Tab-separated table of C-alpha atoms in Angstrom:
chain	number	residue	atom	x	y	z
K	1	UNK	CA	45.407	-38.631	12.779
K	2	UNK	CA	48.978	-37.674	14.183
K	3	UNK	CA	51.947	-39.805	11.616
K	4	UNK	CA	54.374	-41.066	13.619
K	5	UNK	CA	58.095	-42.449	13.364
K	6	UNK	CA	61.464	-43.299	15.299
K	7	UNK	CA	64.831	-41.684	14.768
K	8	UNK	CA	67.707	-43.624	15.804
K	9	UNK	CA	68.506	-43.293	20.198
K	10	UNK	CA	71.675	-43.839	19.815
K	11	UNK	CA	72.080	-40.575	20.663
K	12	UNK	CA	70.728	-40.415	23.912
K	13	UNK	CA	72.942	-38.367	26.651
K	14	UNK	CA	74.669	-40.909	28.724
K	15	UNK	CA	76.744	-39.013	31.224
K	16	UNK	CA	75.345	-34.995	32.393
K	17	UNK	CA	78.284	-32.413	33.488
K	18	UNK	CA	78.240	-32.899	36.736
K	19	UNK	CA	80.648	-30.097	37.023
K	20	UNK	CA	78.891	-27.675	35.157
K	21	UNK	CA	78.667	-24.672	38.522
K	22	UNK	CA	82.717	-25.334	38.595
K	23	UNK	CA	82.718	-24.843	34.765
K	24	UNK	CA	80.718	-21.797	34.688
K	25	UNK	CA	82.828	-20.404	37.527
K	26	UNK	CA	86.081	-21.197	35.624
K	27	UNK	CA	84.992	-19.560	32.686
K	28	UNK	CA	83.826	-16.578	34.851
K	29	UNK	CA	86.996	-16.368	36.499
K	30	UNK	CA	89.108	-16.464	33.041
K	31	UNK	CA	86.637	-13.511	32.257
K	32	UNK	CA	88.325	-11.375	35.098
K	33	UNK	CA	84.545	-11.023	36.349
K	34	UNK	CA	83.072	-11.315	39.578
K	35	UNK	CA	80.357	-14.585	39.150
K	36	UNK	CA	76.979	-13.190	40.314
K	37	UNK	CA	75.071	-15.526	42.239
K	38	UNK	CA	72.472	-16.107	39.233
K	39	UNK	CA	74.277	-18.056	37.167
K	40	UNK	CA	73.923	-21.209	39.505
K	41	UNK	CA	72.122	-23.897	37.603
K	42	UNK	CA	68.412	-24.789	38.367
K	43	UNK	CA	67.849	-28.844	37.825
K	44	UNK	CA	65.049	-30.091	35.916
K	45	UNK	CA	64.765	-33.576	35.928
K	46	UNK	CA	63.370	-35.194	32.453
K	47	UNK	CA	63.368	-38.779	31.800
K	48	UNK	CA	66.137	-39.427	34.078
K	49	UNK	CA	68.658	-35.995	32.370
K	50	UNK	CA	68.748	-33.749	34.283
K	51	UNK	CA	68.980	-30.495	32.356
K	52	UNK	CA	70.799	-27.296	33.271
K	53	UNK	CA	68.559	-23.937	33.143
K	54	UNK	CA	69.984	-20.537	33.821
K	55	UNK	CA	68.125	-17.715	34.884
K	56	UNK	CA	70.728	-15.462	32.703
K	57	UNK	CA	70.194	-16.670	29.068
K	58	UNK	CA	68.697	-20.095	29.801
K	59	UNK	CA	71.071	-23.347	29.330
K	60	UNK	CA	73.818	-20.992	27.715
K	61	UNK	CA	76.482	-20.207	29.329
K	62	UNK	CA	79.761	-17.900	27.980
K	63	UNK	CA	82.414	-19.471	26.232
K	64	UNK	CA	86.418	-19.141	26.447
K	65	UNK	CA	86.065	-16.996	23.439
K	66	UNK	CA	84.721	-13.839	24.340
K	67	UNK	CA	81.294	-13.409	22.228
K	68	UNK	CA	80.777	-17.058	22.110
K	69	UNK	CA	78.082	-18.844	24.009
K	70	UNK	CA	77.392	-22.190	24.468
K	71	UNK	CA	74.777	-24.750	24.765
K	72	UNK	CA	74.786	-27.934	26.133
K	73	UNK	CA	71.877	-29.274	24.780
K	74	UNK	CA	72.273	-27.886	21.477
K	75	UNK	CA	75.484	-29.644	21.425
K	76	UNK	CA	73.376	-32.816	21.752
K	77	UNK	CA	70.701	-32.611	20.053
K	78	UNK	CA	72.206	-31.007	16.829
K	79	UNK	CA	73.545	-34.727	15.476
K	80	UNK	CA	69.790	-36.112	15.788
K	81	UNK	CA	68.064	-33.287	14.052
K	82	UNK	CA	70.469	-32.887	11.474
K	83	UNK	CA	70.980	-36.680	10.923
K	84	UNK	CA	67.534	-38.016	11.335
K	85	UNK	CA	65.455	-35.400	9.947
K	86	UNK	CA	67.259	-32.601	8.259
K	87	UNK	CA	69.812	-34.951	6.013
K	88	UNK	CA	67.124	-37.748	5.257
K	89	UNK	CA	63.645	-36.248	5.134
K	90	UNK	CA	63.984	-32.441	4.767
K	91	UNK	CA	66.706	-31.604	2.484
K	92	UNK	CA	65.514	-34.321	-0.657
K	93	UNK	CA	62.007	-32.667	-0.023
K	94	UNK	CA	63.395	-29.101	-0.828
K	95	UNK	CA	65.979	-30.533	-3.483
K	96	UNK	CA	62.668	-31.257	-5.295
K	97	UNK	CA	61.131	-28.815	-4.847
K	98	UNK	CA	64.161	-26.709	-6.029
K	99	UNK	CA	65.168	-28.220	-9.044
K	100	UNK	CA	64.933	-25.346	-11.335
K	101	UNK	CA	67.853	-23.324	-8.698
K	102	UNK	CA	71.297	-23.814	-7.580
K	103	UNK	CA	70.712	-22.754	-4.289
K	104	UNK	CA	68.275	-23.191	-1.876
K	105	UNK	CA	66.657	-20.847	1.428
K	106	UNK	CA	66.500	-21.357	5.098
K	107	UNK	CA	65.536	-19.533	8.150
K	108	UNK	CA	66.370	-20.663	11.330
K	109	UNK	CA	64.314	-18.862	14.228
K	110	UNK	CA	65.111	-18.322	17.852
K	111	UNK	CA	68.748	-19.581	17.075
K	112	UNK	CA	69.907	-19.134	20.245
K	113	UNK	CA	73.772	-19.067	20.187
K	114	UNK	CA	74.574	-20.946	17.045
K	115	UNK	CA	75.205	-24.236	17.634
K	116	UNK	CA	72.447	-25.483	15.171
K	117	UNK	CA	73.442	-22.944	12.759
K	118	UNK	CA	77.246	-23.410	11.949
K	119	UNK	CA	76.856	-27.025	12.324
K	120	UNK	CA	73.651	-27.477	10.048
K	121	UNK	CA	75.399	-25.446	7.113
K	122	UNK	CA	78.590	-27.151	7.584
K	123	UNK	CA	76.629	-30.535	7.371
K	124	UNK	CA	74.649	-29.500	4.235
K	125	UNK	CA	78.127	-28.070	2.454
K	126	UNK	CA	79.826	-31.140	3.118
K	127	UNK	CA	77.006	-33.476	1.705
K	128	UNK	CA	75.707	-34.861	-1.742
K	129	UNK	CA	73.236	-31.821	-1.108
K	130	UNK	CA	76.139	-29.113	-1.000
K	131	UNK	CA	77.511	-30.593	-4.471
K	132	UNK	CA	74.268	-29.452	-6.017
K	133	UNK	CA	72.504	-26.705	-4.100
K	134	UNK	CA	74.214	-23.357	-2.650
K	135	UNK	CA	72.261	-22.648	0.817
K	136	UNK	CA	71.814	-19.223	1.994
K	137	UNK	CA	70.737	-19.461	5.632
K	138	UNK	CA	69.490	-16.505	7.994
K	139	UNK	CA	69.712	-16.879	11.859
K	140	UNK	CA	67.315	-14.921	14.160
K	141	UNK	CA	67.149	-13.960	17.536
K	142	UNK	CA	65.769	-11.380	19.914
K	143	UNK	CA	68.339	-11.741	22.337
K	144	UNK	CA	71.585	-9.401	21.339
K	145	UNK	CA	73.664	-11.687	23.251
K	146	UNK	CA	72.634	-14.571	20.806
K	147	UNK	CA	73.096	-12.539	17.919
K	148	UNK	CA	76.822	-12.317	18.750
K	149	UNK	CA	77.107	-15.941	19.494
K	150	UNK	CA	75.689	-17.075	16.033
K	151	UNK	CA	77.985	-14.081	14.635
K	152	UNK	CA	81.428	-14.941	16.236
K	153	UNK	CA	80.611	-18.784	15.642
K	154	UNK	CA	79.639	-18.161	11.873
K	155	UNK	CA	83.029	-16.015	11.763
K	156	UNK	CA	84.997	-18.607	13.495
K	157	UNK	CA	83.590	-21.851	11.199
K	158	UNK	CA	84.263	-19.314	8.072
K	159	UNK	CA	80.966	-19.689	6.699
K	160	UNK	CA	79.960	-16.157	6.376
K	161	UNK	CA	79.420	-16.561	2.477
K	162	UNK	CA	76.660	-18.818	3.471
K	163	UNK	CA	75.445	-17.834	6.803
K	164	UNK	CA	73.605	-13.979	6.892
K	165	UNK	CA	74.544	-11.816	9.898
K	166	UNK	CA	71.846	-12.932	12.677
K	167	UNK	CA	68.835	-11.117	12.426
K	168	UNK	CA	66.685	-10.004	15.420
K	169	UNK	CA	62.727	-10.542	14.371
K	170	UNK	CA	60.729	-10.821	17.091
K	171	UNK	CA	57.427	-13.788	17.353
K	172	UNK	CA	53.834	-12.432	18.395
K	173	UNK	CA	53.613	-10.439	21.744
K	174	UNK	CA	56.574	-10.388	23.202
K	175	UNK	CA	58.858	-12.889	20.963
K	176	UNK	CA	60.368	-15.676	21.088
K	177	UNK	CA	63.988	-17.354	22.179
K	178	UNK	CA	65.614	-20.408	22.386
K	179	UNK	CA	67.794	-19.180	24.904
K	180	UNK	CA	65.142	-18.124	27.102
K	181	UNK	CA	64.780	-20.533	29.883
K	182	UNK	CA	64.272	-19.094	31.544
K	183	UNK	CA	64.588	-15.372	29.632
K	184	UNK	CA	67.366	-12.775	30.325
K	185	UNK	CA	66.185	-11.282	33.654
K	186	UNK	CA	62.748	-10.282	32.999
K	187	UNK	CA	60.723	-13.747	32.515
K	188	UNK	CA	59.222	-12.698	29.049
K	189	UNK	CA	61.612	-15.409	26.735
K	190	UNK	CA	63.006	-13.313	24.675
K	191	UNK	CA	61.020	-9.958	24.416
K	192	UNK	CA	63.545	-6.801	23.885
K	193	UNK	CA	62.608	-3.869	25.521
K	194	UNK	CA	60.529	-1.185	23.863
K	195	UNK	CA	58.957	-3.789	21.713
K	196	UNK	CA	56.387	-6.092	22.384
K	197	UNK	CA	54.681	-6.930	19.277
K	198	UNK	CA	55.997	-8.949	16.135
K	199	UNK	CA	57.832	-8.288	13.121
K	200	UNK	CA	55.918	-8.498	10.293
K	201	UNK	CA	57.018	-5.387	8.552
K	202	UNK	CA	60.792	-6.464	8.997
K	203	UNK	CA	60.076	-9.694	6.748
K	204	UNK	CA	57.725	-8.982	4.553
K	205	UNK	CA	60.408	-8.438	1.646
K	206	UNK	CA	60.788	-12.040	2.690
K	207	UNK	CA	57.158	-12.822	1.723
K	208	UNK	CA	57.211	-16.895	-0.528
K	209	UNK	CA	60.889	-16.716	-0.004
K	210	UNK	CA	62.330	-19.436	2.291
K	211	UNK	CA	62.453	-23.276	1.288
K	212	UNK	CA	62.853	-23.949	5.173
K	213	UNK	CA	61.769	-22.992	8.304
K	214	UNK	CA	63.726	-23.949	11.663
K	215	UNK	CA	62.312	-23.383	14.952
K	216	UNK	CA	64.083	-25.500	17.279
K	217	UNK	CA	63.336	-25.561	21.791
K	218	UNK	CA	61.274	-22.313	21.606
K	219	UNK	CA	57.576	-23.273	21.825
K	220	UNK	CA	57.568	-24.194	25.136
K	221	UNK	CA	59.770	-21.485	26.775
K	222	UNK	CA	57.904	-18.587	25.351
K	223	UNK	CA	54.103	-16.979	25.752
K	224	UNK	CA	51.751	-19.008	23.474
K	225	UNK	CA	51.547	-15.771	21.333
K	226	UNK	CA	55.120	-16.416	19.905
K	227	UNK	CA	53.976	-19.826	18.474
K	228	UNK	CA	51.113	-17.763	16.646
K	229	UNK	CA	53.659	-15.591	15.705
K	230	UNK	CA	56.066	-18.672	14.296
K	231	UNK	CA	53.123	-20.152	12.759
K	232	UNK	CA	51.989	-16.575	10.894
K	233	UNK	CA	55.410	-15.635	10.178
K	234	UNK	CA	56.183	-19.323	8.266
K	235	UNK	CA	53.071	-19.391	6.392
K	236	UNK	CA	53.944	-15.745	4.657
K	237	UNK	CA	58.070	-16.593	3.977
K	238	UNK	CA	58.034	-20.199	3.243
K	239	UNK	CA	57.460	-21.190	-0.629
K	240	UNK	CA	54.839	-23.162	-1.754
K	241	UNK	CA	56.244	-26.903	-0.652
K	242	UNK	CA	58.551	-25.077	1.772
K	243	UNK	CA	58.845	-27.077	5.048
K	244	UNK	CA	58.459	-25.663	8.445
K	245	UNK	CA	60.376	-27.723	11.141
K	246	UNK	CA	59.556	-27.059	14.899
K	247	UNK	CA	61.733	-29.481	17.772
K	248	UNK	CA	61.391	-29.986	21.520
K	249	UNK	CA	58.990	-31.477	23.823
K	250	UNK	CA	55.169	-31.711	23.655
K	251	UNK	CA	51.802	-33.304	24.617
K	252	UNK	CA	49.754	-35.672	22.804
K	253	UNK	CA	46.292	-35.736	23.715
K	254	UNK	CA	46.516	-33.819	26.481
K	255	UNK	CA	49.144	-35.716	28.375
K	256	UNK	CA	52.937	-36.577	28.228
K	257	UNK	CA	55.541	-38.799	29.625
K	258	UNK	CA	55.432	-38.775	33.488
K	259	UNK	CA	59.057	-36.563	33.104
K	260	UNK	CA	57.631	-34.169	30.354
K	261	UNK	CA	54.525	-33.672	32.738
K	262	UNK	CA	57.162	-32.997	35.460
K	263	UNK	CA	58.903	-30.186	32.964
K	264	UNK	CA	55.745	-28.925	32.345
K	265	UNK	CA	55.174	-28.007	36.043
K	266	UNK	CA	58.521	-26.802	36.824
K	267	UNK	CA	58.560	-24.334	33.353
K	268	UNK	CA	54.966	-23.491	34.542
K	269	UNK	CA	55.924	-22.415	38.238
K	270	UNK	CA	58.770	-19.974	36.519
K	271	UNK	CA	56.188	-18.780	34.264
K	272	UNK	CA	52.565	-19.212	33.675
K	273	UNK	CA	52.822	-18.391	30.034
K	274	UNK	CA	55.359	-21.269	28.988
K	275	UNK	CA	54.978	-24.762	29.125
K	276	UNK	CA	54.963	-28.348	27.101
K	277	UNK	CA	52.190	-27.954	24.553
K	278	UNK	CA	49.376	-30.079	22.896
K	279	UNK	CA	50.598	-30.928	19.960
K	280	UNK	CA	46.899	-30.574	18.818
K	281	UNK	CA	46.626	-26.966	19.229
K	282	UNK	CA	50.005	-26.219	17.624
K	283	UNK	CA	48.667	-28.461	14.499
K	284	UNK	CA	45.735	-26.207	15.097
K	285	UNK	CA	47.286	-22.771	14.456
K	286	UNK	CA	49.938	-23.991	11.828
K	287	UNK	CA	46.543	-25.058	9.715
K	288	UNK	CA	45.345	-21.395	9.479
K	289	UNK	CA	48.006	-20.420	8.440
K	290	UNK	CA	48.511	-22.330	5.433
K	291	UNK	CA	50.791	-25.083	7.101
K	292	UNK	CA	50.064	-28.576	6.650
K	293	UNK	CA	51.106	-31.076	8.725
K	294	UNK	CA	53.270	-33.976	7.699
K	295	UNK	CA	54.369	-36.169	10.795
K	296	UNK	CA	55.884	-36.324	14.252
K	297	UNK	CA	58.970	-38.170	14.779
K	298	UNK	CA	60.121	-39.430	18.430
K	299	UNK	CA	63.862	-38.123	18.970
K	300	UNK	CA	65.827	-38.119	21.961
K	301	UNK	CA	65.002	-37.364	25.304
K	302	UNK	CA	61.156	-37.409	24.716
K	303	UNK	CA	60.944	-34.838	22.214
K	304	UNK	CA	59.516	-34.160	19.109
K	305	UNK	CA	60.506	-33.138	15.442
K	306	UNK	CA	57.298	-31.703	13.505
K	307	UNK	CA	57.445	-31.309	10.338
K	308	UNK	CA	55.143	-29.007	8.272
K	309	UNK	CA	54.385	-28.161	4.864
K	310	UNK	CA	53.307	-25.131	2.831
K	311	UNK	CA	50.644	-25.701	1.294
C-alpha cells in the first residue's frame, strides 16, 4: 500500500513569466551574442502552469552573471521541498540516525544549475539542524554547463566549506539530468559524449557513505535506465537508515491527473524514452536495491516527494 500525505499549497505558482522569450533575449543580448533560434520556449501545459522547456539545457536559461544558470522552476519548488519535507521529515530522521557525528552526508544528483543546492545548505546552516550537525554536501551533474552553475552559485553564496566542487557521475545508460528537458542538443538527457554507461567505479570510495540522497525532476526526463542507475547507485552510498529522496511528477496505478497525462504525451513525442512514471515500478526497482519505501507526499503542481529508506 502507497502512504500518503499533503504538504502545504501555499506555494502554488500564481502568475508564469509571460515575458520569459523577451527575458532570454535580453540576457542574450547583454551577452554580446547572437540569440539562436533554439532558445524559444516550448509550452507545456500542466494543471493550468504552463511550464517553459528549452531545447538547449531544458528550463535553464543563462544568467546576468556569466557561468550562472537559472531555473525557474527550481526557484519554485525549492521552498516546498526544503520546507515540507527536507526541514520536517528528512533532516530529524538523519539527526538520529547521526547522533554519534557532528556532521552529517548528502548527495544531491542531477543538480542541474544549483538552485536546490546553495539554497538547501544555506537552509540547513541557518537552522536548529546547523547548530548541531556540520553538512558536507556533493552536487552532480553530467552536463558541464551545470557543473559551472552549481560552482559559480556555491562561490557566490560562500558556501564552498560546505558545498564539494560539482561532480559529474553519470546514471545507467546514458545518465541522467535535471536540466535535460529536453537534453543539450542530442535528446539523450544528459549523456556526455564518449560515455554511455554509469559510474560505478567513480563512487565506489563512496560505498555506506551518504546520510542522504537527492534526486530531484530527473526521472521523467531521462531513459528509464538512469532511474536503475539512481536506484543502484543509492542503495551502495547511502548508510544504513540513509534516506533517498526522489521529486517530480508520476503515475499511480497506471494513470495521472488529466494535465500529468497531457505531460506525459508531450515529453513522450520529444522522446520515447522519457516520460511520467508508475510510481509502482520505481518502488519496484528501489526494492532490489535495498531501498525501502516510506511514503509519497502530494506537493505542488501535481508532483510527488518519495521518500526512501536504506534498509
Amino acid at each position: 500500500m502507497i502512504v500518503s500525505r499533503h504538504c502545504c499549497t501555499k506555494y502554488r505558482p500564481l502568475v508564469q513569466l509571460a515575458l520569459s522569450s523577451l527575458s532570454i533575449l535580453l540576457v542574450r543580448a547583454t551577452q554580446s551574442s547572437p540569440v539562436p533560434a533554439f532558445i524559444f520556449p516550448a509550452l507545456v501545459d500542466r494543471g493550468g502552469a504552463s511550464h517553459h522547456r528549452y531545447s538547449s539545457g531544458g528550463s535553464l536559461k543563462m544568467g546576468l552573471s556569466g557561468h550562472v544558470l537559472e531555473s525557474p522552476s527550481a526557484e519554485r519548488n525549492k521552498g516546498p521541498i526544503n520546507d515540507h519535507i527536507l526541514s520536517p521529515t528528512v533532516f530529524p530522521r538523519i539527526k538520529t540516525n547521526a547522533s554519534d557525528r557532528d556532521k552529517i552526508y548528502a548527495l544531491e544528483l542531477a543538480a542541474g544549475c544549483g538552485v536546490h543546492t546553495t539554497h538547501f545548505v544555506a537552509s540547513f546552516l541557518s537552522s536548529t539542524y546547523g547548530k548541531d550537525f556540520g553538512i558536507e554536501w556533493h552536487p552532480s551533474d553530467p552536463d558541464p554547463e551545470a557543473r559551472s552553475s552549481i560552482d559559480a552559485r556555491v562561490k557566490i553564496a560562500k558556501l564552498e566549506d560546505s558545498i564539494l566542487p560539482a561532480n559529474s557521475w553519470l546514471l545507467g545508460e546514458g545518465g541522467g539530468t535535471s536540466c535535460g528537458e529536453p537534453s543539450r542538443d542530442k535528446g539523450d538527457s544528459g549523456a556526455i559524449l564518449g560515455s554511455n554507461k554509469g559510474d560505478d567505479a567513480a563512487y565506489s570510495q563512496y560505498h555506506d557513505y551518504f546520510d542522504l540522497v537527492l534526486c530531484i525532476n530527473m526521472i521523467h526526463i531521462s531513459p528509464w535506465e538512469a532511474t536503475i542507475g539512481l536506484m543502484n547507485c543509492a542503495g551502495k552510498v547511502l548508510r544504513k537508515g540513509g534516506v533517498l529522496v526522489c521529486y517530480g511528477p508520476y503515475k499511480v496505478g497506471g494513470t495521472a491527473v488529466q494535465s500529468n497525462l497531457q505531460f506525459d504525451a508531450a515529453l513522450r513525442s520529444r522522446n520515447p524514452e522519457w516520460g511520467v512514471r508508475n510510481l509502482e515500478d520505481v518502488i519496484a526497482i528501489a526494492e532490489k536495491d535495498g531501498l525501502e519505501f516510506l511514503e509519497k507526499v502530494e506537493m505542488p503542481a501535481n508532483n510527488l516527494s518519495v521518500l526512501f529508506r536504506k534498509r
